[in-house]
Coordinates of C-alpha atoms and ligand atoms in Angstrom, one line a residue:
M29 CA -10.5 -40.2 152.2
G30 CA -6.8 -40.6 152.4
K31 CA -4.4 -37.7 151.5
V32 CA -3.3 -39.4 148.3
A33 CA -6.8 -39.9 147.1
V34 CA -7.6 -36.2 147.7
V35 CA -4.6 -35.1 145.6
F36 CA -5.7 -37.5 142.8
A37 CA -9.3 -36.2 142.9
A38 CA -8.1 -32.6 142.8
A39 CA -5.8 -33.4 139.9
A40 CA -8.6 -35.0 138.0
V41 CA -10.8 -32.0 138.5
V42 CA -8.1 -29.7 137.3
A43 CA -7.4 -31.9 134.3
A44 CA -11.1 -32.1 133.5
C45 CA -11.4 -28.3 133.8
S46 CA -8.4 -27.7 131.5
V47 CA -9.8 -30.1 128.9
A48 CA -13.1 -28.3 129.1
A49 CA -11.4 -25.0 128.9
V50 CA -9.4 -26.1 125.8
M51 CA -12.6 -27.3 124.2
V52 CA -14.5 -24.1 125.0
G53 CA -11.5 -22.1 123.7
R54 CA -11.5 -24.1 120.5
R55 CA -15.2 -23.8 120.1
M56 CA -14.9 -20.0 120.7
R57 CA -12.1 -19.7 118.2
S58 CA -14.0 -21.8 115.7
R59 CA -17.1 -19.6 116.2
R60 CA -15.0 -16.5 115.8
K61 CA -13.5 -17.9 112.5
W62 CA -17.0 -18.8 111.3
R63 CA -18.2 -15.3 112.2
T64 CA -15.2 -13.9 110.2
V65 CA -16.4 -15.9 107.2
V66 CA -20.0 -14.9 107.6
G67 CA -18.9 -11.3 108.0
I68 CA -16.9 -11.4 104.8
L69 CA -19.8 -12.9 103.0
K70 CA -22.3 -10.4 104.4
E71 CA -20.1 -7.5 103.5
F72 CA -19.6 -8.8 100.0
E73 CA -23.3 -9.5 99.5
D74 CA -24.2 -5.9 100.6
A75 CA -21.6 -4.4 98.3
C76 CA -23.0 -6.4 95.4
D77 CA -26.6 -5.4 96.1
T78 CA -28.6 -4.4 93.0
P79 CA -32.1 -3.2 94.1
V80 CA -34.2 -2.1 91.2
G81 CA -33.7 1.6 92.1
R82 CA -29.9 1.2 91.6
L83 CA -30.5 -0.8 88.3
R84 CA -32.6 2.1 87.0
Q85 CA -29.7 4.5 87.8
V86 CA -27.5 2.2 85.7
V87 CA -30.1 2.2 82.9
D88 CA -30.1 6.0 82.9
A89 CA -26.3 6.2 82.9
M90 CA -26.1 3.8 80.0
A91 CA -28.5 5.8 77.9
V92 CA -26.7 9.1 78.8
E93 CA -23.3 7.6 77.9
M94 CA -24.7 6.3 74.6
H95 CA -25.7 9.8 73.8
A96 CA -22.4 11.2 74.8
G97 CA -20.5 8.6 72.7
L98 CA -22.6 9.4 69.7
A99 CA -22.2 13.2 70.1
S100 CA -18.4 13.4 69.9
E101 CA -15.4 11.2 69.4
G102 CA -14.1 10.4 72.9
G103 CA -17.2 12.0 74.5
S104 CA -17.8 8.9 76.6
K105 CA -16.1 5.7 77.7
L106 CA -18.6 4.1 75.3
K107 CA -16.9 4.3 71.9
M108 CA -20.1 3.9 69.9
L109 CA -18.2 2.7 66.8
L110 CA -19.6 3.0 63.3
T111 CA -19.8 -0.4 61.6
F112 CA -20.7 0.8 58.1
V113 CA -23.5 -1.9 58.2
D114 CA -26.6 -0.1 57.0
G115 CA -28.6 -3.0 55.8
L116 CA -29.1 -6.5 57.3
P117 CA -29.8 -9.8 55.6
N118 CA -33.4 -10.2 54.8
G119 CA -33.7 -13.8 53.7
T120 CA -33.4 -13.4 49.9
E121 CA -29.6 -14.2 50.0
K122 CA -28.3 -17.0 47.9
G123 CA -25.0 -19.0 47.7
T124 CA -22.3 -20.4 49.8
F125 CA -20.4 -18.2 52.3
Y126 CA -17.8 -18.7 55.0
A127 CA -17.1 -17.2 58.4
L128 CA -14.0 -17.2 60.5
H129 CA -14.6 -16.0 64.0
L130 CA -11.9 -15.0 66.5
G131 CA -13.6 -14.9 69.9
G132 CA -12.0 -14.4 73.3
T133 CA -11.6 -18.1 74.1
Y134 CA -12.6 -20.0 70.9
F135 CA -12.1 -19.6 67.1
R136 CA -14.7 -21.0 64.8
I137 CA -15.0 -21.7 61.1
L138 CA -18.2 -22.5 59.3
R139 CA -19.9 -22.5 56.0
V140 CA -23.5 -21.5 55.2
H141 CA -25.5 -22.4 52.2
L142 CA -28.4 -20.1 51.4
G143 CA -31.2 -21.0 49.0
G144 CA -32.8 -17.5 48.7
Q145 CA -35.6 -18.2 51.2
R146 CA -35.4 -17.5 54.9
S147 CA -36.3 -21.1 55.6
Y148 CA -33.4 -22.4 53.5
L149 CA -30.4 -21.7 55.7
D150 CA -28.0 -24.6 55.9
V151 CA -25.2 -24.2 58.3
Q152 CA -22.4 -26.7 57.5
D153 CA -19.3 -28.0 59.2
V154 CA -19.1 -25.8 62.3
E155 CA -15.6 -26.1 63.7
R156 CA -14.9 -24.7 67.1
H157 CA -11.5 -24.9 68.7
P158 CA -10.0 -23.2 71.8
I159 CA -7.5 -20.5 70.8
P160 CA -4.1 -21.8 71.7
S161 CA -3.1 -19.6 74.6
H162 CA 0.4 -18.8 73.2
L163 CA -1.2 -17.0 70.3
M164 CA -2.7 -14.4 72.5
N165 CA 0.8 -13.1 73.3
S166 CA 2.4 -13.9 70.0
T167 CA 3.0 -11.7 66.9
S168 CA 0.4 -10.7 64.2
E169 CA 2.3 -12.9 61.7
V170 CA 2.0 -15.9 64.0
L171 CA -1.7 -15.3 64.7
F172 CA -2.8 -14.7 61.1
N173 CA -0.7 -17.5 59.7
F174 CA -2.4 -19.8 62.2
L175 CA -5.9 -18.6 61.2
A176 CA -5.0 -18.9 57.5
F177 CA -3.7 -22.4 58.1
S178 CA -6.9 -23.4 59.9
L179 CA -9.0 -22.1 57.0
E180 CA -6.9 -24.0 54.5
R181 CA -7.5 -27.2 56.4
F182 CA -11.2 -26.5 56.6
I183 CA -11.4 -26.0 52.8
E184 CA -9.3 -29.1 52.1
K185 CA -11.9 -31.2 54.0
E186 CA -14.6 -30.0 51.5
G187 CA -13.0 -32.2 48.9
N188 CA -14.8 -32.0 45.5
E189 CA -18.3 -31.8 47.0
S190 CA -18.5 -28.1 47.5
D191 CA -20.4 -25.8 45.1
S192 CA -17.5 -23.3 45.6
Q193 CA -15.1 -25.3 43.4
G194 CA -13.2 -22.9 41.1
V195 CA -15.1 -19.9 42.5
R196 CA -13.5 -17.4 44.8
R197 CA -14.8 -18.0 48.3
E198 CA -16.3 -15.0 50.1
L199 CA -15.4 -14.9 53.8
A200 CA -16.7 -12.9 56.8
F201 CA -14.1 -12.3 59.5
T202 CA -15.9 -12.1 62.8
F203 CA -13.6 -10.3 65.1
S204 CA -14.6 -9.8 68.8
F205 CA -12.3 -6.8 69.6
P206 CA -12.8 -3.1 69.1
V207 CA -12.1 -1.9 65.6
K208 CA -12.3 1.6 64.0
H209 CA -13.9 0.9 60.7
T210 CA -13.2 2.8 57.5
S211 CA -15.6 0.6 55.5
I212 CA -17.5 -2.6 56.1
S213 CA -14.4 -4.6 55.0
S214 CA -11.6 -2.7 56.6
G215 CA -10.8 -1.3 60.0
V216 CA -7.9 -0.9 62.5
L217 CA -7.6 -2.5 65.9
I218 CA -8.2 0.1 68.6
K219 CA -7.0 -2.1 71.6
W220 CA -6.9 -5.7 72.7
T221 CA -9.3 -6.9 75.4
K222 CA -10.0 -10.3 77.1
G223 CA -6.3 -11.0 77.9
F224 CA -5.0 -10.7 74.3
K225 CA -1.7 -8.8 74.1
I226 CA -0.1 -8.4 70.7
S227 CA 0.8 -4.7 70.9
E228 CA 2.2 -4.4 67.3
M229 CA -1.3 -5.1 66.0
V230 CA -2.9 -2.0 67.5
G231 CA -3.5 0.4 64.7
K232 CA -3.2 -2.2 61.9
D233 CA -5.9 -3.1 59.5
I234 CA -7.3 -6.4 60.7
A235 CA -8.9 -7.5 57.4
E236 CA -5.8 -6.7 55.5
C237 CA -3.7 -8.8 57.9
L238 CA -6.0 -11.8 57.3
Q239 CA -6.2 -11.3 53.5
G240 CA -2.3 -11.1 53.4
A241 CA -2.0 -14.4 55.3
L242 CA -4.6 -16.0 53.0
N243 CA -2.8 -14.8 49.9
R244 CA 0.6 -16.0 51.3
R245 CA -0.9 -19.5 51.5
G246 CA -2.4 -19.2 48.0
L247 CA -6.0 -19.5 49.2
D248 CA -8.5 -18.0 46.8
M249 CA -10.6 -16.5 49.5
H250 CA -11.8 -12.9 49.9
V251 CA -12.3 -11.2 53.2
A252 CA -15.5 -9.5 52.2
A253 CA -16.4 -8.1 55.6
L254 CA -14.9 -7.4 59.0
V255 CA -17.7 -8.0 61.4
N256 CA -17.9 -7.4 65.2
D257 CA -19.4 -10.5 66.8
T258 CA -22.4 -8.5 68.1
V259 CA -23.1 -7.4 64.5
G260 CA -23.0 -11.0 63.4
A261 CA -25.5 -11.9 66.1
L262 CA -27.7 -9.0 65.1
S263 CA -27.6 -10.1 61.5
L264 CA -28.8 -13.6 62.3
G265 CA -31.5 -12.2 64.6
Y266 CA -32.7 -9.9 61.8
Y267 CA -32.6 -12.6 59.2
H268 CA -35.1 -14.6 61.2
D269 CA -37.1 -11.7 62.7
P270 CA -36.9 -8.2 61.3
D271 CA -38.0 -6.8 64.7
T272 CA -34.5 -7.5 65.9
V273 CA -32.7 -4.2 66.6
I274 CA -30.3 -5.0 69.5
A275 CA -27.7 -7.8 69.9
V276 CA -25.7 -8.6 73.0
I277 CA -22.9 -11.0 73.7
F278 CA -22.2 -12.6 77.0
G279 CA -19.2 -14.9 76.4
T280 CA -15.6 -14.5 77.5
G281 CA -16.3 -10.8 77.2
S282 CA -19.4 -8.8 76.8
N283 CA -20.6 -6.3 74.2
A284 CA -23.7 -4.9 72.5
C285 CA -24.7 -3.3 69.2
Y286 CA -28.0 -1.8 67.9
L287 CA -29.5 -0.2 65.0
E288 CA -29.3 3.6 65.3
R289 CA -30.7 6.3 63.1
T290 CA -27.9 8.1 61.2
D291 CA -29.2 11.5 62.3
A292 CA -28.7 10.5 65.9
I293 CA -25.0 9.8 65.2
I294 CA -24.1 13.4 65.7
K295 CA -20.3 12.9 65.6
C296 CA -20.6 11.9 61.9
Q297 CA -22.5 14.8 60.4
G298 CA -23.8 14.1 57.0
L299 CA -23.5 10.4 57.3
L300 CA -25.9 9.1 54.6
T301 CA -27.1 5.5 54.2
T302 CA -29.9 4.2 52.1
S303 CA -31.7 2.8 55.0
G304 CA -31.3 6.0 57.1
S305 CA -29.8 3.9 59.9
M306 CA -26.5 2.2 60.8
V307 CA -25.5 -0.5 63.2
V308 CA -23.5 1.0 66.1
N309 CA -21.0 -1.2 68.0
M310 CA -21.2 0.2 71.5
E311 CA -18.2 -1.6 73.0
W312 CA -20.2 -1.6 76.2
G313 CA -17.7 -3.6 78.1
N314 CA -16.0 -0.3 78.8
F315 CA -19.1 1.3 80.2
W316 CA -18.6 2.9 83.6
S317 CA -20.9 4.6 86.1
S318 CA -20.5 5.4 89.8
H319 CA -23.8 3.6 90.2
L320 CA -22.2 0.2 89.5
P321 CA -21.9 -1.7 92.7
R322 CA -18.1 -2.1 92.8
T323 CA -16.4 -4.2 95.6
S324 CA -12.8 -4.3 96.8
Y325 CA -12.5 -7.6 94.9
D326 CA -13.4 -5.9 91.6
I327 CA -10.8 -3.2 92.3
E328 CA -8.1 -5.8 92.9
L329 CA -9.0 -7.8 89.9
D330 CA -8.8 -4.7 87.7
A331 CA -5.5 -3.6 89.2
E332 CA -3.9 -6.9 88.5
S333 CA -5.4 -7.4 85.0
S334 CA -3.5 -6.7 81.8
N335 CA -5.9 -3.9 81.0
S336 CA -6.4 -2.0 84.3
N337 CA -8.8 1.0 84.3
D338 CA -10.4 -0.4 81.3
M339 CA -13.5 -2.5 80.5
G340 CA -15.0 -2.0 84.0
F341 CA -18.5 -3.3 83.0
E342 CA -17.1 -6.3 81.2
K343 CA -15.1 -7.2 84.3
M344 CA -18.4 -7.4 86.3
I345 CA -20.6 -9.3 83.9
S346 CA -18.6 -11.5 81.6
G347 CA -17.3 -15.1 81.6
L348 CA -13.6 -14.4 81.8
Y349 CA -14.0 -12.6 85.1
L350 CA -16.9 -14.1 87.1
G351 CA -14.8 -17.1 88.2
D352 CA -12.0 -14.8 89.3
I353 CA -14.2 -12.7 91.5
V354 CA -15.5 -15.8 93.2
R355 CA -11.9 -17.1 93.6
R356 CA -10.9 -13.8 95.3
V357 CA -13.7 -13.9 97.8
I358 CA -12.9 -17.6 98.7
L359 CA -9.2 -16.6 99.0
R360 CA -10.0 -13.8 101.4
M361 CA -12.1 -16.1 103.5
S362 CA -9.3 -18.7 103.5
Q363 CA -6.8 -16.1 104.6
G364 CA -9.0 -14.8 107.4
S365 CA -9.9 -18.1 108.9
D366 CA -8.8 -21.7 108.5
I367 CA -12.2 -23.1 107.5
F368 CA -10.8 -23.9 104.1
G369 CA -7.7 -25.5 105.7
P370 CA -4.3 -24.1 105.1
T371 CA -4.4 -21.4 102.3
S372 CA -3.9 -23.3 99.0
S373 CA -1.3 -22.0 96.6
V374 CA -3.5 -23.1 93.7
L375 CA -6.3 -20.8 95.0
S376 CA -3.8 -17.9 94.9
E377 CA -3.4 -18.2 91.1
P378 CA -5.4 -15.7 89.1
Y379 CA -8.1 -17.1 86.7
V380 CA -7.5 -20.7 88.0
L381 CA -11.3 -20.9 88.8
R382 CA -13.2 -20.8 85.5
T383 CA -16.7 -19.5 85.2
N384 CA -17.7 -22.9 83.9
S385 CA -16.8 -24.3 87.3
V386 CA -18.8 -21.5 89.0
S387 CA -21.9 -22.5 87.2
A388 CA -21.2 -26.2 88.0
M389 CA -21.0 -25.3 91.7
H390 CA -23.9 -22.9 91.6
E391 CA -26.2 -25.5 89.9
D392 CA -24.9 -28.5 92.0
D393 CA -28.1 -30.2 93.1
T394 CA -26.5 -33.2 95.0
P395 CA -27.5 -33.2 98.7
D396 CA -23.9 -33.1 99.8
L397 CA -22.7 -30.6 97.2
E398 CA -20.3 -33.2 95.7
E399 CA -19.5 -31.1 92.7
V400 CA -18.6 -28.2 94.9
A401 CA -16.3 -30.5 96.9
R402 CA -14.7 -31.8 93.7
I403 CA -14.0 -28.4 92.3
L404 CA -12.6 -27.1 95.6
K405 CA -10.4 -30.1 95.7
D406 CA -9.0 -29.2 92.3
L407 CA -8.2 -25.8 93.8
G408 CA -6.2 -27.5 96.5
V409 CA -9.0 -27.2 99.1
S410 CA -10.0 -30.6 100.5
D411 CA -12.4 -31.9 103.1
V412 CA -14.5 -28.8 103.7
P413 CA -17.7 -29.3 105.7
L414 CA -21.1 -29.0 104.1
K415 CA -21.8 -25.6 105.7
V416 CA -18.6 -24.2 104.0
R417 CA -19.6 -25.6 100.7
K418 CA -22.9 -23.8 101.1
V419 CA -21.0 -20.6 101.6
V420 CA -19.1 -21.2 98.3
V421 CA -22.4 -21.7 96.5
K422 CA -23.7 -18.5 98.0
I423 CA -20.6 -16.6 96.7
C424 CA -21.3 -17.9 93.2
D425 CA -24.9 -16.8 93.5
V426 CA -24.0 -13.3 94.6
V427 CA -21.5 -12.8 91.8
T428 CA -23.8 -14.2 89.1
R429 CA -26.9 -12.4 90.4
R430 CA -25.1 -9.1 90.2
A431 CA -23.8 -9.9 86.7
G432 CA -27.2 -11.0 85.4
R433 CA -29.0 -7.9 86.9
L434 CA -26.4 -5.5 85.6
A435 CA -26.6 -7.1 82.2
A436 CA -30.3 -6.5 82.2
A437 CA -29.8 -2.9 83.1
G438 CA -27.4 -2.5 80.2
I439 CA -30.1 -3.9 77.8
A440 CA -32.7 -1.6 79.3
G441 CA -30.4 1.3 78.8
I442 CA -30.3 0.6 75.1
L443 CA -34.1 0.2 75.0
K444 CA -34.3 3.6 76.7
K445 CA -32.0 5.2 74.2
I446 CA -34.1 4.1 71.3
G447 CA -37.4 4.8 73.0
R448 CA -38.5 1.2 73.5
D449 CA -38.5 1.0 77.3
G450 CA -41.9 2.5 77.6
S451 CA -40.7 5.6 79.4
G452 CA -40.6 8.0 76.4
G453 CA -36.8 7.6 76.2
I454 CA -34.3 10.4 75.7
T455 CA -36.2 12.6 73.3
S456 CA -33.6 14.2 71.1
G457 CA -34.3 13.6 67.4
R458 CA -37.4 11.5 67.9
S459 CA -40.9 12.4 67.1
R460 CA -43.6 12.2 69.8
N461 CA -45.6 9.5 68.0
E462 CA -42.6 7.3 67.6
I463 CA -41.9 7.5 71.4
Q464 CA -45.4 6.7 72.4
M465 CA -45.9 3.7 70.2
Q466 CA -44.6 0.6 71.9
K467 CA -43.1 -1.6 69.2
R468 CA -42.2 -5.3 69.5
T469 CA -38.5 -5.3 70.0
V470 CA -36.3 -8.4 69.7
V471 CA -32.9 -8.6 71.5
A472 CA -30.6 -11.3 70.0
V473 CA -28.4 -12.7 72.7
E474 CA -25.5 -15.1 72.4
G475 CA -22.2 -16.2 74.0
G476 CA -21.1 -19.2 76.1
L477 CA -22.1 -17.5 79.5
Y478 CA -25.6 -16.8 78.4
M479 CA -26.1 -20.1 76.5
N480 CA -24.7 -22.4 79.3
Y481 CA -25.2 -20.7 82.6
N482 CA -29.0 -21.0 83.4
M483 CA -28.8 -19.0 86.6
F484 CA -27.1 -16.1 84.8
R485 CA -29.8 -16.2 82.2
E486 CA -32.6 -16.4 84.7
Y487 CA -31.3 -13.5 86.8
M488 CA -30.9 -11.4 83.7
E489 CA -34.4 -12.1 82.4
E490 CA -36.0 -11.6 85.7
A491 CA -34.3 -8.2 86.3
L492 CA -35.3 -7.0 82.8
V493 CA -39.0 -7.6 83.7
E494 CA -38.4 -5.9 87.0
I495 CA -36.9 -2.8 85.3
L496 CA -39.3 -2.5 82.4
G497 CA -42.5 -3.7 84.2
E498 CA -44.8 -6.5 83.2
E499 CA -46.6 -4.5 80.5
V500 CA -43.6 -3.1 78.5
S501 CA -41.6 -6.3 78.9
Q502 CA -44.3 -8.1 76.9
Y503 CA -43.0 -6.2 73.9
V504 CA -39.4 -7.1 74.5
V505 CA -38.4 -10.5 73.3
V506 CA -35.0 -11.9 74.2
K507 CA -33.9 -14.6 71.7
A508 CA -30.9 -16.9 72.1
M509 CA -28.8 -17.2 68.9
E510 CA -26.5 -20.2 69.1
D511 CA -23.4 -19.4 67.0
G512 CA -25.2 -16.3 66.0
S513 CA -22.0 -14.2 65.6
S514 CA -20.4 -16.5 63.1
I515 CA -23.5 -17.6 61.1
G516 CA -24.8 -14.0 61.0
S517 CA -21.5 -12.6 59.7
A518 CA -21.7 -15.1 56.8
L519 CA -25.2 -14.0 56.2
L520 CA -24.1 -10.3 56.2
V521 CA -21.5 -11.1 53.6
A522 CA -24.2 -12.8 51.5
S523 CA -26.4 -9.7 51.7
L524 CA -23.5 -7.6 50.4
Q525 CA -23.4 -9.7 47.3
S526 CA -27.0 -9.5 46.4
Ligands
ADP623 P1 -15.9 -16.7 72.8 O1 -16.0 -15.7 73.9 O2 -14.6 -17.1 72.5 O3 -16.6 -16.2 71.6 P2 -18.1 -18.2 73.9 O4 -19.1 -17.2 73.5 O5 -18.4 -19.7 73.7 O6 -16.7 -18.0 73.3 O7 -17.9 -18.0 75.5 C1 -17.0 -18.8 76.2 C2 -17.0 -18.4 77.6 O8 -18.4 -18.6 78.1 C3 -16.2 -19.2 78.5 O9 -14.8 -18.7 78.5 C4 -16.9 -19.1 79.8 O10 -16.4 -17.9 80.5 C5 -18.3 -19.0 79.5 N1 -18.9 -20.3 79.6 C6 -19.0 -21.3 78.7 N2 -19.6 -22.4 79.2 C7 -20.0 -22.0 80.4 C8 -20.8 -22.6 81.5 N3 -21.2 -23.9 81.4 N4 -21.0 -21.9 82.6 C9 -20.6 -20.7 82.7 N5 -19.9 -20.0 81.8 C10 -19.6 -20.6 80.7
MG624 MG1 -18.1 -14.8 71.2

């Protein structure tokens, strides 16, 4: 071999070695990045873990906090608010009634016509619109004028066909925010939740604000009841099935109410009702316990929210927040490695990933996870390989599984408080016989998250059986109530007239 050939051969070997070294280097870096992502996922999954032992601790904490909230004003993060609802619609109601419902994302208007028999419930003209986002930060005048205007348009559409012509219309105002009631038809706003922020309204009578706006428009409508959305759902549940004693909402936010004996409401000594009970609005979104599996993502979400240090339970289980937890985990992965490409500025925007998209990704059954790819593209993340898409689905699963299981623990906590969890409950004020008899108990559930996100619903129902055990859970019936809060509120107003 000549000298030149030897030099060439040596150079070729060196070049081949460097190419190989670069490739090995790349592969090692890529493996390291993948390990980073897997590490973030594993750490997140562990932090979200909800074995049944932990769920039982949450159940106990919920029951204890309920007691504390009933014992004294400010005794717990659970406000356990009186609703002044001491009787629920029983099916004998008659006439035409209206409901206006201000939720966290939607407002709804509807009319019900009742024929005096349970089977004769005609729900008419359900209108459902997204709440224009500027209203959430406006003034009370702007908000209530908008609601009155929407009601006026609704009534105009009735034309001459309605039975209500010439008669004052009775309206339920379903209001999905915490209110301190002074009667069934009046109460002041305690605080805003779910991203609403009209500070001048805190402390104002909500029913009076709406009635004022209706009067200003010359509408002959009477705000006959101010109803928490959970109480509306309970009313519809009870109307169909008198074993219904608990109602829970999983929508933009989350909350629960239940029927409590007045003598257990210790903070209101001497509270007398004909039925001996009253519906208590728990405002359970604000529940907190050190047993809740909280991650660094939850802490950051809370710190950056408009209501930090508030509504800790709601921020782990409700529709407004699940998407943002998922987004935060993806963002952290994207910052820690380049498997999502260059970090997208869209992905850095709070709340840009909605829970609707989380369920669409979670339930994507295409072999290549095309829906996941499409949603990621909307977030400014393109061309991610299948294994990365699978990681995203896993994040959705972890977040929703934790939410569903904690939601179940919350429900089991209420069952425990009222002695329907089969354990004998917390005994104060209850007779032994009452504890030992396992009664059929219906839990009315509604809200967009529960109604539309199958995996959330399945995880919740599965965990409820796990917590209660097969035997007791046979007595606990979870019933979905579509539009329950609005329809039920109208039924409640009807029951007040009869
Ligand atoms: P509101 O909270 O205004 O009363 P809903 O009860 O209809 O309204 O809940 C709306 C919320 O439910 C949405 O903001 C979203 O968080 C959640 N949601 C609605 N549809 C879905 C879905 N397909 N998958 C997951 N979450 C959903
Ligand atoms: Mg709602």
